[in-house]
XYZ file of C-alpha atoms in Angstrom:
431
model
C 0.000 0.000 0.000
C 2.643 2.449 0.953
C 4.561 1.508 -2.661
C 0.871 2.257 -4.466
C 1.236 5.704 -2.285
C 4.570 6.454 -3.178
C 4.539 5.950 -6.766
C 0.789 7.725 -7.485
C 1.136 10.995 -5.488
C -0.564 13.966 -6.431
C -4.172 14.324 -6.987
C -5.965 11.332 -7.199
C -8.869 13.057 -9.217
C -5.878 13.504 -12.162
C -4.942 9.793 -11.444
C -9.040 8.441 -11.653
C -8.952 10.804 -14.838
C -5.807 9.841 -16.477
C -6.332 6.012 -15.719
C -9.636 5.662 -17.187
C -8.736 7.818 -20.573
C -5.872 5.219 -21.059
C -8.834 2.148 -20.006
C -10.966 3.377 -22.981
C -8.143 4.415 -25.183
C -7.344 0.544 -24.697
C -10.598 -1.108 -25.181
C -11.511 1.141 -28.264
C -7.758 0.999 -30.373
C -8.197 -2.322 -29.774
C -11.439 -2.330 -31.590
C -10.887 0.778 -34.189
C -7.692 -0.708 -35.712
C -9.487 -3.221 -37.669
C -8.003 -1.536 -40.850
C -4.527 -1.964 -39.763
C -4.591 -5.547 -38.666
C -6.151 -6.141 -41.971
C -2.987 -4.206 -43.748
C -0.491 -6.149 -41.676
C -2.344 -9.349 -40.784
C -1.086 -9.222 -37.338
C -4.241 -9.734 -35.083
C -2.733 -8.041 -31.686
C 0.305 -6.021 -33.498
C -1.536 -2.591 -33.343
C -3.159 -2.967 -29.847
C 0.480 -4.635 -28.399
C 2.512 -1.414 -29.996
C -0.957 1.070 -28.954
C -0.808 -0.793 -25.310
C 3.430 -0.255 -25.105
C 2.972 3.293 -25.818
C 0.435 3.707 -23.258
C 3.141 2.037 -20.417
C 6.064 3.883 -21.354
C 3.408 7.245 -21.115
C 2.441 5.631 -17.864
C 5.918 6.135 -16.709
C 6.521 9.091 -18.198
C 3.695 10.666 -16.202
C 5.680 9.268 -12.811
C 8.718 10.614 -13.922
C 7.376 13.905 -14.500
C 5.088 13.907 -11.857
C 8.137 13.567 -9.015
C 9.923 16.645 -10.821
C 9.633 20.105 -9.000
C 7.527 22.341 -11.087
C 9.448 24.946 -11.064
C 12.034 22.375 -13.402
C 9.339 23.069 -15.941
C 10.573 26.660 -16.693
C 13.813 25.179 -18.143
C 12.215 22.980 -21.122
C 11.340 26.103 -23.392
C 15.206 27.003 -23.075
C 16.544 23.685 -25.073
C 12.755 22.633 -26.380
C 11.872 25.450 -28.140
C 15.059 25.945 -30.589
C 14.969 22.092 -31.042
C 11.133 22.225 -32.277
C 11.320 25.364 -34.457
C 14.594 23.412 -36.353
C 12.877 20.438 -36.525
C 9.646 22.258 -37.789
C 11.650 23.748 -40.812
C 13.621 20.705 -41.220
C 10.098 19.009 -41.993
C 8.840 21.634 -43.965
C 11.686 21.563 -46.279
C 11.587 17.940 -46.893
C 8.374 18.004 -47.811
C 9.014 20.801 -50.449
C 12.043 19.200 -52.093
C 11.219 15.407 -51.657
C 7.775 15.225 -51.608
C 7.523 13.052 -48.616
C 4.284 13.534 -47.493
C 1.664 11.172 -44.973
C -1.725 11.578 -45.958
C -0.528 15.177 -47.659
C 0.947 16.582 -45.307
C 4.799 17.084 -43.814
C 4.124 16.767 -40.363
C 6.303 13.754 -39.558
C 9.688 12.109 -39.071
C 11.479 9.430 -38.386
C 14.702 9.107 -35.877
C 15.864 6.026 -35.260
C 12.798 4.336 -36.596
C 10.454 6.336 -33.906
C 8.115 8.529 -36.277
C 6.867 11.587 -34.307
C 5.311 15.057 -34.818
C 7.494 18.024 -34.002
C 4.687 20.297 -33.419
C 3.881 18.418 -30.415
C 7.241 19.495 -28.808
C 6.760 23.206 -30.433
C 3.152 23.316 -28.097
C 4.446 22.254 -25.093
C 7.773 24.733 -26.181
C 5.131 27.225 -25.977
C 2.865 26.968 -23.260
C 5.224 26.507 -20.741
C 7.082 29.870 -22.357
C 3.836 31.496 -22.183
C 3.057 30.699 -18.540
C 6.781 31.435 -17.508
C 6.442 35.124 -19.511
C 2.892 35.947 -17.989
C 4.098 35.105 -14.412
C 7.257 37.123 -14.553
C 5.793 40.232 -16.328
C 2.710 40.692 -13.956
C 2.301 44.219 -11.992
C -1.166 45.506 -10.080
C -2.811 46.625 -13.039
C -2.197 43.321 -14.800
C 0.439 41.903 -16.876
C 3.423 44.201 -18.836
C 2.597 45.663 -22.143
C 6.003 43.539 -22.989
C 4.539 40.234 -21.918
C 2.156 40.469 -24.746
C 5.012 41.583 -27.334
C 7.283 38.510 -26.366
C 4.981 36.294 -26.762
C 3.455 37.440 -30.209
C 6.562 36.847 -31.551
C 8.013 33.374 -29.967
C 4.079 31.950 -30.648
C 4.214 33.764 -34.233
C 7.107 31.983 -35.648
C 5.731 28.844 -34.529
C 2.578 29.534 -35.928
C 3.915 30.137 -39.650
C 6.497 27.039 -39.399
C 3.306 24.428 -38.455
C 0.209 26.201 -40.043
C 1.488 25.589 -43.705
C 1.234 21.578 -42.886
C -1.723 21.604 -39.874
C -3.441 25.004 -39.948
C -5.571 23.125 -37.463
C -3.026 22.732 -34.790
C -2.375 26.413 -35.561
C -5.113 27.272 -34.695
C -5.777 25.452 -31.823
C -2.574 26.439 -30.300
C -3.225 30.205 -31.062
C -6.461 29.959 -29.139
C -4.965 27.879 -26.507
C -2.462 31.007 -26.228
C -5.184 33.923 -26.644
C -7.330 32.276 -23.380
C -3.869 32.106 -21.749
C -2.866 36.027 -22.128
C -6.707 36.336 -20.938
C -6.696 35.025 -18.167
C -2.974 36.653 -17.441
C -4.570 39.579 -17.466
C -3.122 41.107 -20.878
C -4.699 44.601 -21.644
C -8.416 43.920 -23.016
C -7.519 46.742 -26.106
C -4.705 44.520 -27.293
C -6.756 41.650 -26.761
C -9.171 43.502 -29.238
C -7.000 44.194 -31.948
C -5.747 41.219 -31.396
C -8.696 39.594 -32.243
C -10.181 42.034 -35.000
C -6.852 41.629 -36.542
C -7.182 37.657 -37.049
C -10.624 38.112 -37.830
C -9.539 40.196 -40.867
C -7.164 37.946 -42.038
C -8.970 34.845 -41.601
C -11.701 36.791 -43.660
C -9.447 37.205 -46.378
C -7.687 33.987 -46.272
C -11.278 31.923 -46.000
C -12.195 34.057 -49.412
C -8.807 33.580 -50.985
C -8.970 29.869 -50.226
C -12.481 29.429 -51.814
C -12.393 31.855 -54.504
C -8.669 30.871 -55.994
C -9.056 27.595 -58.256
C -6.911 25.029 -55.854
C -4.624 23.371 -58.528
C -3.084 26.926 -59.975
C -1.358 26.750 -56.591
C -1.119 23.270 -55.978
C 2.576 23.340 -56.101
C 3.084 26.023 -54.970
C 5.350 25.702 -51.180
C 3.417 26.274 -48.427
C -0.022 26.428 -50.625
C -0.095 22.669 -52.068
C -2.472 22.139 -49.064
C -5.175 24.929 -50.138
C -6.931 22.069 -52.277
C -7.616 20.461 -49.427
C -8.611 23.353 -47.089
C -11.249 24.409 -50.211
C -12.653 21.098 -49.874
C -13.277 20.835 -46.432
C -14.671 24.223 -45.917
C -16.885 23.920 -48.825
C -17.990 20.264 -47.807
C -19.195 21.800 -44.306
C -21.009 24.860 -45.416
C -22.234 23.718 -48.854
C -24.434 21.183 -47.289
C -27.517 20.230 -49.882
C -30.660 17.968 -48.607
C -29.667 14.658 -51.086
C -32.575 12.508 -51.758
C -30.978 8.815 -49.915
C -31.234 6.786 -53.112
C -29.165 9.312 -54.566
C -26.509 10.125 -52.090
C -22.958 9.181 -53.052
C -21.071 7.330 -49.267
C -17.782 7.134 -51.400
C -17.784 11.263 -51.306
C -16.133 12.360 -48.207
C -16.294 8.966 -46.580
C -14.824 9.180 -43.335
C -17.814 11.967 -42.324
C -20.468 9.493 -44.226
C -19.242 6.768 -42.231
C -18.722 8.795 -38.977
C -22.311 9.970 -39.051
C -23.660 6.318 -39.749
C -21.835 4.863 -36.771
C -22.941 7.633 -34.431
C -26.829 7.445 -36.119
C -26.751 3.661 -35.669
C -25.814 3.531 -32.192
C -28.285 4.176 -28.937
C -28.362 4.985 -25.431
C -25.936 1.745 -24.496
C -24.021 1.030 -27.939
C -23.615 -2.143 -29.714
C -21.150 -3.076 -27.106
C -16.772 -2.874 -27.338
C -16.144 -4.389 -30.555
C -19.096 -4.677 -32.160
C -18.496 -1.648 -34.432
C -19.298 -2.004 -37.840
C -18.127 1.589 -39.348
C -14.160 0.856 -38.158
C -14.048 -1.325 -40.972
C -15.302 1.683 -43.578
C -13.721 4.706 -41.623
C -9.908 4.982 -42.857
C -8.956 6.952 -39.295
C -11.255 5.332 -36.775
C -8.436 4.879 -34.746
C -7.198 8.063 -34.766
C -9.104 11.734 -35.605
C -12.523 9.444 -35.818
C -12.218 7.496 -32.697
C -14.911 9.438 -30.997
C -18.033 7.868 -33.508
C -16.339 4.612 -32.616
C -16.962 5.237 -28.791
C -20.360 6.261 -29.503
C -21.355 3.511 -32.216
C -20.163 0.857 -29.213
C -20.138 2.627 -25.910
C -23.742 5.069 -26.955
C -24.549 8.013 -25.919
C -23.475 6.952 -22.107
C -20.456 6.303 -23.209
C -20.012 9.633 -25.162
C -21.407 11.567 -22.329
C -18.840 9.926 -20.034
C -16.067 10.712 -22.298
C -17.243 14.365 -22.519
C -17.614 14.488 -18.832
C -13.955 12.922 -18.331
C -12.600 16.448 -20.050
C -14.692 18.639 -18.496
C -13.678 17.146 -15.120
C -9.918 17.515 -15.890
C -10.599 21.286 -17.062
C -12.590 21.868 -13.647
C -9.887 19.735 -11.293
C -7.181 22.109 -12.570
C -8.980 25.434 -12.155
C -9.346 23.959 -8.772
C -5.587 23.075 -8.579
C -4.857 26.725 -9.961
C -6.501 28.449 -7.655
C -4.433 27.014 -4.794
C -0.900 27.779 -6.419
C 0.521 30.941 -4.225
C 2.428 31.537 -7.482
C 1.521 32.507 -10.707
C 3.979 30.126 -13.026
C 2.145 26.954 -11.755
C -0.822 28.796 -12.249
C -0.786 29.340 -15.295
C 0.845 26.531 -16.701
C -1.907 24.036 -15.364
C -4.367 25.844 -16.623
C -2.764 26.560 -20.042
C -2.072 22.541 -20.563
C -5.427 21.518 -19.280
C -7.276 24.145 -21.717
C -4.741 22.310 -24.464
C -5.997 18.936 -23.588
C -9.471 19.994 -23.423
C -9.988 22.438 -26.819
C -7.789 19.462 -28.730
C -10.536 16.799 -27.430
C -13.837 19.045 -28.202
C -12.286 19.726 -31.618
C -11.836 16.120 -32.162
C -15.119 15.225 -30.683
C -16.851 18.140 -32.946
C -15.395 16.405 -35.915
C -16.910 13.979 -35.061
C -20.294 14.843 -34.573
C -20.076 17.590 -37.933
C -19.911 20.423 -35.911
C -16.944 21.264 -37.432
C -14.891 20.946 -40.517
C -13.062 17.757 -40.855
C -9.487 18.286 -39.791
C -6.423 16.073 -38.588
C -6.582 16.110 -34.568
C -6.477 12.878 -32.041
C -8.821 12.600 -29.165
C -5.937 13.575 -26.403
C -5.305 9.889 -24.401
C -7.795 7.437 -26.276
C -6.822 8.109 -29.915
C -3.860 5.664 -31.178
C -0.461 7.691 -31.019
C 2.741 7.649 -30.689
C 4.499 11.562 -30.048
C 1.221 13.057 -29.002
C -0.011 10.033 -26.992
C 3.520 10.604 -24.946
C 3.426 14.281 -25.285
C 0.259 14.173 -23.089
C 1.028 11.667 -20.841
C 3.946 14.426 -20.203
C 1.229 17.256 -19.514
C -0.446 14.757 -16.909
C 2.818 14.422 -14.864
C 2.932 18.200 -14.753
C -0.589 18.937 -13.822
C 0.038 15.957 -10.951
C 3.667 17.904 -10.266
C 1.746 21.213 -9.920
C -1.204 19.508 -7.502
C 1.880 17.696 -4.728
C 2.897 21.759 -4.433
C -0.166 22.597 -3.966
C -1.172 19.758 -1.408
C 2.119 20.172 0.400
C 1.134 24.306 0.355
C -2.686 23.333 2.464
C -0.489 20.735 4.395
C 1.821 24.004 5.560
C -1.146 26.148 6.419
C -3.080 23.874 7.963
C 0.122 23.369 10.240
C 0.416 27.194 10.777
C -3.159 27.522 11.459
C -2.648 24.980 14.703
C 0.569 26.595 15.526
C -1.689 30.089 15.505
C -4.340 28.580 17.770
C -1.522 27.217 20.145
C -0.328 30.682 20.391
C -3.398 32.647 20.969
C -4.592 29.878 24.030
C -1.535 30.992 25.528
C -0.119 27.437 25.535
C 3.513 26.084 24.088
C 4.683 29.579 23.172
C 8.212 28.441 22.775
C 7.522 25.035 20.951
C 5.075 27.083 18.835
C 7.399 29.435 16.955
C 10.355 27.228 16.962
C 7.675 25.270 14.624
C 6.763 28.373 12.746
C 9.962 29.557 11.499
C 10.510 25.951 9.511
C 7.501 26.055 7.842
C 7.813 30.146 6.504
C 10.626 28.760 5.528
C 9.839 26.195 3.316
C 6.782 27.804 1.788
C 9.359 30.434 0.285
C 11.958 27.318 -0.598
C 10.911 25.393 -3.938
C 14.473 23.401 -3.594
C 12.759 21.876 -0.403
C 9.569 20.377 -2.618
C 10.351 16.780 -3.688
């Protein structure tokens, strides 16, 4: 029992959380990955490799999760360079060799480990982020430089990843805008801010459907505008289509998504009774959530739902007990990550949005992002043993304050008192 407590310290809430993602994330790759066990006729190859993954995140999560938060500042120093080379690197591949998976540079491959270097660039950045809004914050909010710095370290990651996942762009941008919110950045900049990307995304929406897609097909850092025209003309153009006449082989994976959520009930057809994994080309991945519903039902989609919304709530809750504004911030800036990636997925999903490369954080099958989050989890759990160990301290001085006002132990009292001030102001002393 006490190895079970030393190993899973923290909050438990993040543990319950984390532990039943990976439980479903199990039960469902397992299921979803019919099409790859069909490629590579190995029954129990994609689960066994999905199912490694998931232990080596496990560990990575205790790792992390025994490291002193205030380690975390350090990463963006040696993380951030690393990403932004290894962002261009990609890029430049892509352009002169062509390499592409499923059109897009996003990937490579060292030492036969294929992995996505914009995961490495977002958790570059939020960590930056919280570390700038922390150290530039005054009584009337944060510095007019905190916004400048990071404009420009999130800018130049934004133009190195949008060209090959304008959705992660995205994503991360808003991840970053509800960050410098609630860092208290000036509301007028905020504004601009906002009217400004408006504007362009305006004009780039209008570019992208007005310009015929194959006069800039080759064009570098354009050859994906065919696709982008698609996909935003597939979710607005939506005509009634009489059934006898409706064509499933156009834009498949959202015919096929729909049918497995339509076809499913309050309870599901059960874990591995799917029938759409064998028609949806991603149902392991960016489609995984129509696969929970078509087997688990609407419980089971609820449930998922409710497991991100819980994480998002437990680490407002684990904010607001940070005395300092780095851990603050950063929990909240990789929980808001992990949530915003999972409702995009899950909107996908559903056709709430347009169709658009990102894994359900945790249950889709990974390999960079799958450990890239198991990373954030350590951190939040990190971030929640300072916090614990902070009500520990002042629930200690709070007795010690009692003692003295009875009149009793006034000696033992503040030879106890002096200790403790002193390690609430020590972060060497957190282990």
């Amino acid at each position: 029992m006490d190895l079970l407590k030393n190993i899973f310290k923290g909050d438990k809430v993040i543990w319950i959380i984390f532990l039943c993602l990976c439980l479903i994330s199990i039960v469902e790759v397992f299921s979803a990955a019919s099409t790859l066990t069909y490629k590579s006729g190995d029954h129990w190859g994609p689960i066994t490799q999905h199912s490694v993954i998931l232990m080596v995140g496990a560990v990575l999560v205790v790792l992390m999760h025994n490291i002193p938060y205030k380690w975390f500042q350090v990463f963006p120093v040696f993380l951030y360079p690393i990403s932004l080379l290894l962002l261009a690197f990609v890029t430049i591949m892509g352009i002169v060799t062509g390499d592409r998976v499923n059109g897009a540079a996003r990937w490579m491959t060292f030492m036969g480990v294929q992995f996505q270097p914009s995961e490495l660039a977002k958790m570059a950045i939020i960590i930056a982020v919280s570390f700038i809004l922390s150290k530039r914050q005054d009584d009337e909010g944060a510095n007019p430089k905190a916004f400048k710095y990071i404009m420009i370290i999130t800018g130049i990651a934004l133009l190195l990843i949008a060209p090959e996942n304008l959705s992660t762009a995205m994503l991360l941008f808003g991840v970053v805008f509800i960050m410098m919110f609630i860092g208290r950045v000036a509301a007028k900049k905020l504004l601009l801010l906002v009217g400004g990307i408006v504007l362009i995304g305006a004009i780039g929406v209008g570019t992208v459907v007005a310009i015929p897609a194959k006069t800039l097909h080759n064009t570098p850092g354009l050859h994906r505008l065919e696709t982008w025209q698609n996909r935003i003309k597939g979710f607005f153009d939506k005509e009634e289509v009489p059934a006898a006449r409706f064509d499933i082989d156009k834009d498949a994976q959202i015919a096929h998504a729909r049918i497995a959520i339509a076809t499913s009930n309050v309870v599901g057809k059960g874990p591995g009774n799917s029938i759409q994994r064998d028609f949806l080309s991603q149902a392991f991945s960016d489609f995984i959530f129509a696969i929970v519903i078509e087997e688990m039902g609407l419980i089971g989609g609820i449930f998922v739902v409710f497991l991100y919304l819980w994480l998002l709530i437990r680490a407002g809750r684990i904010a607001q007990k940070c005395d300092r504004t780095f851990p603050a911030f950063l929990v909240m800036g990789i929980a808001l990550l992990l949530v915003s990636q999972a409702i995009l997925n899950m909107m996908v999903a559903v056709g709430l949005f347009p169709v658009t490369g990102q894994p359900l954080p945790l249950i889709s099958k990974g390999g960079t992002s799958t450990l890239i989050n198991c990373a954030y989890i350590g951190m939040i759990l990190s971030i929640s043993r300072y916090t614990a160990r902070l009500e520990e301290q002042k629930a200690h001085d709070a007795r010690i304050q009692m003692q003295i006002e009875a009149g009793t132990a006034e000696s033992q009292a503040q030879t106890a008192v002096e200790p403790t001030s002193e390690m609430l102001n020590n972060d060497s002393k957190f282990e």
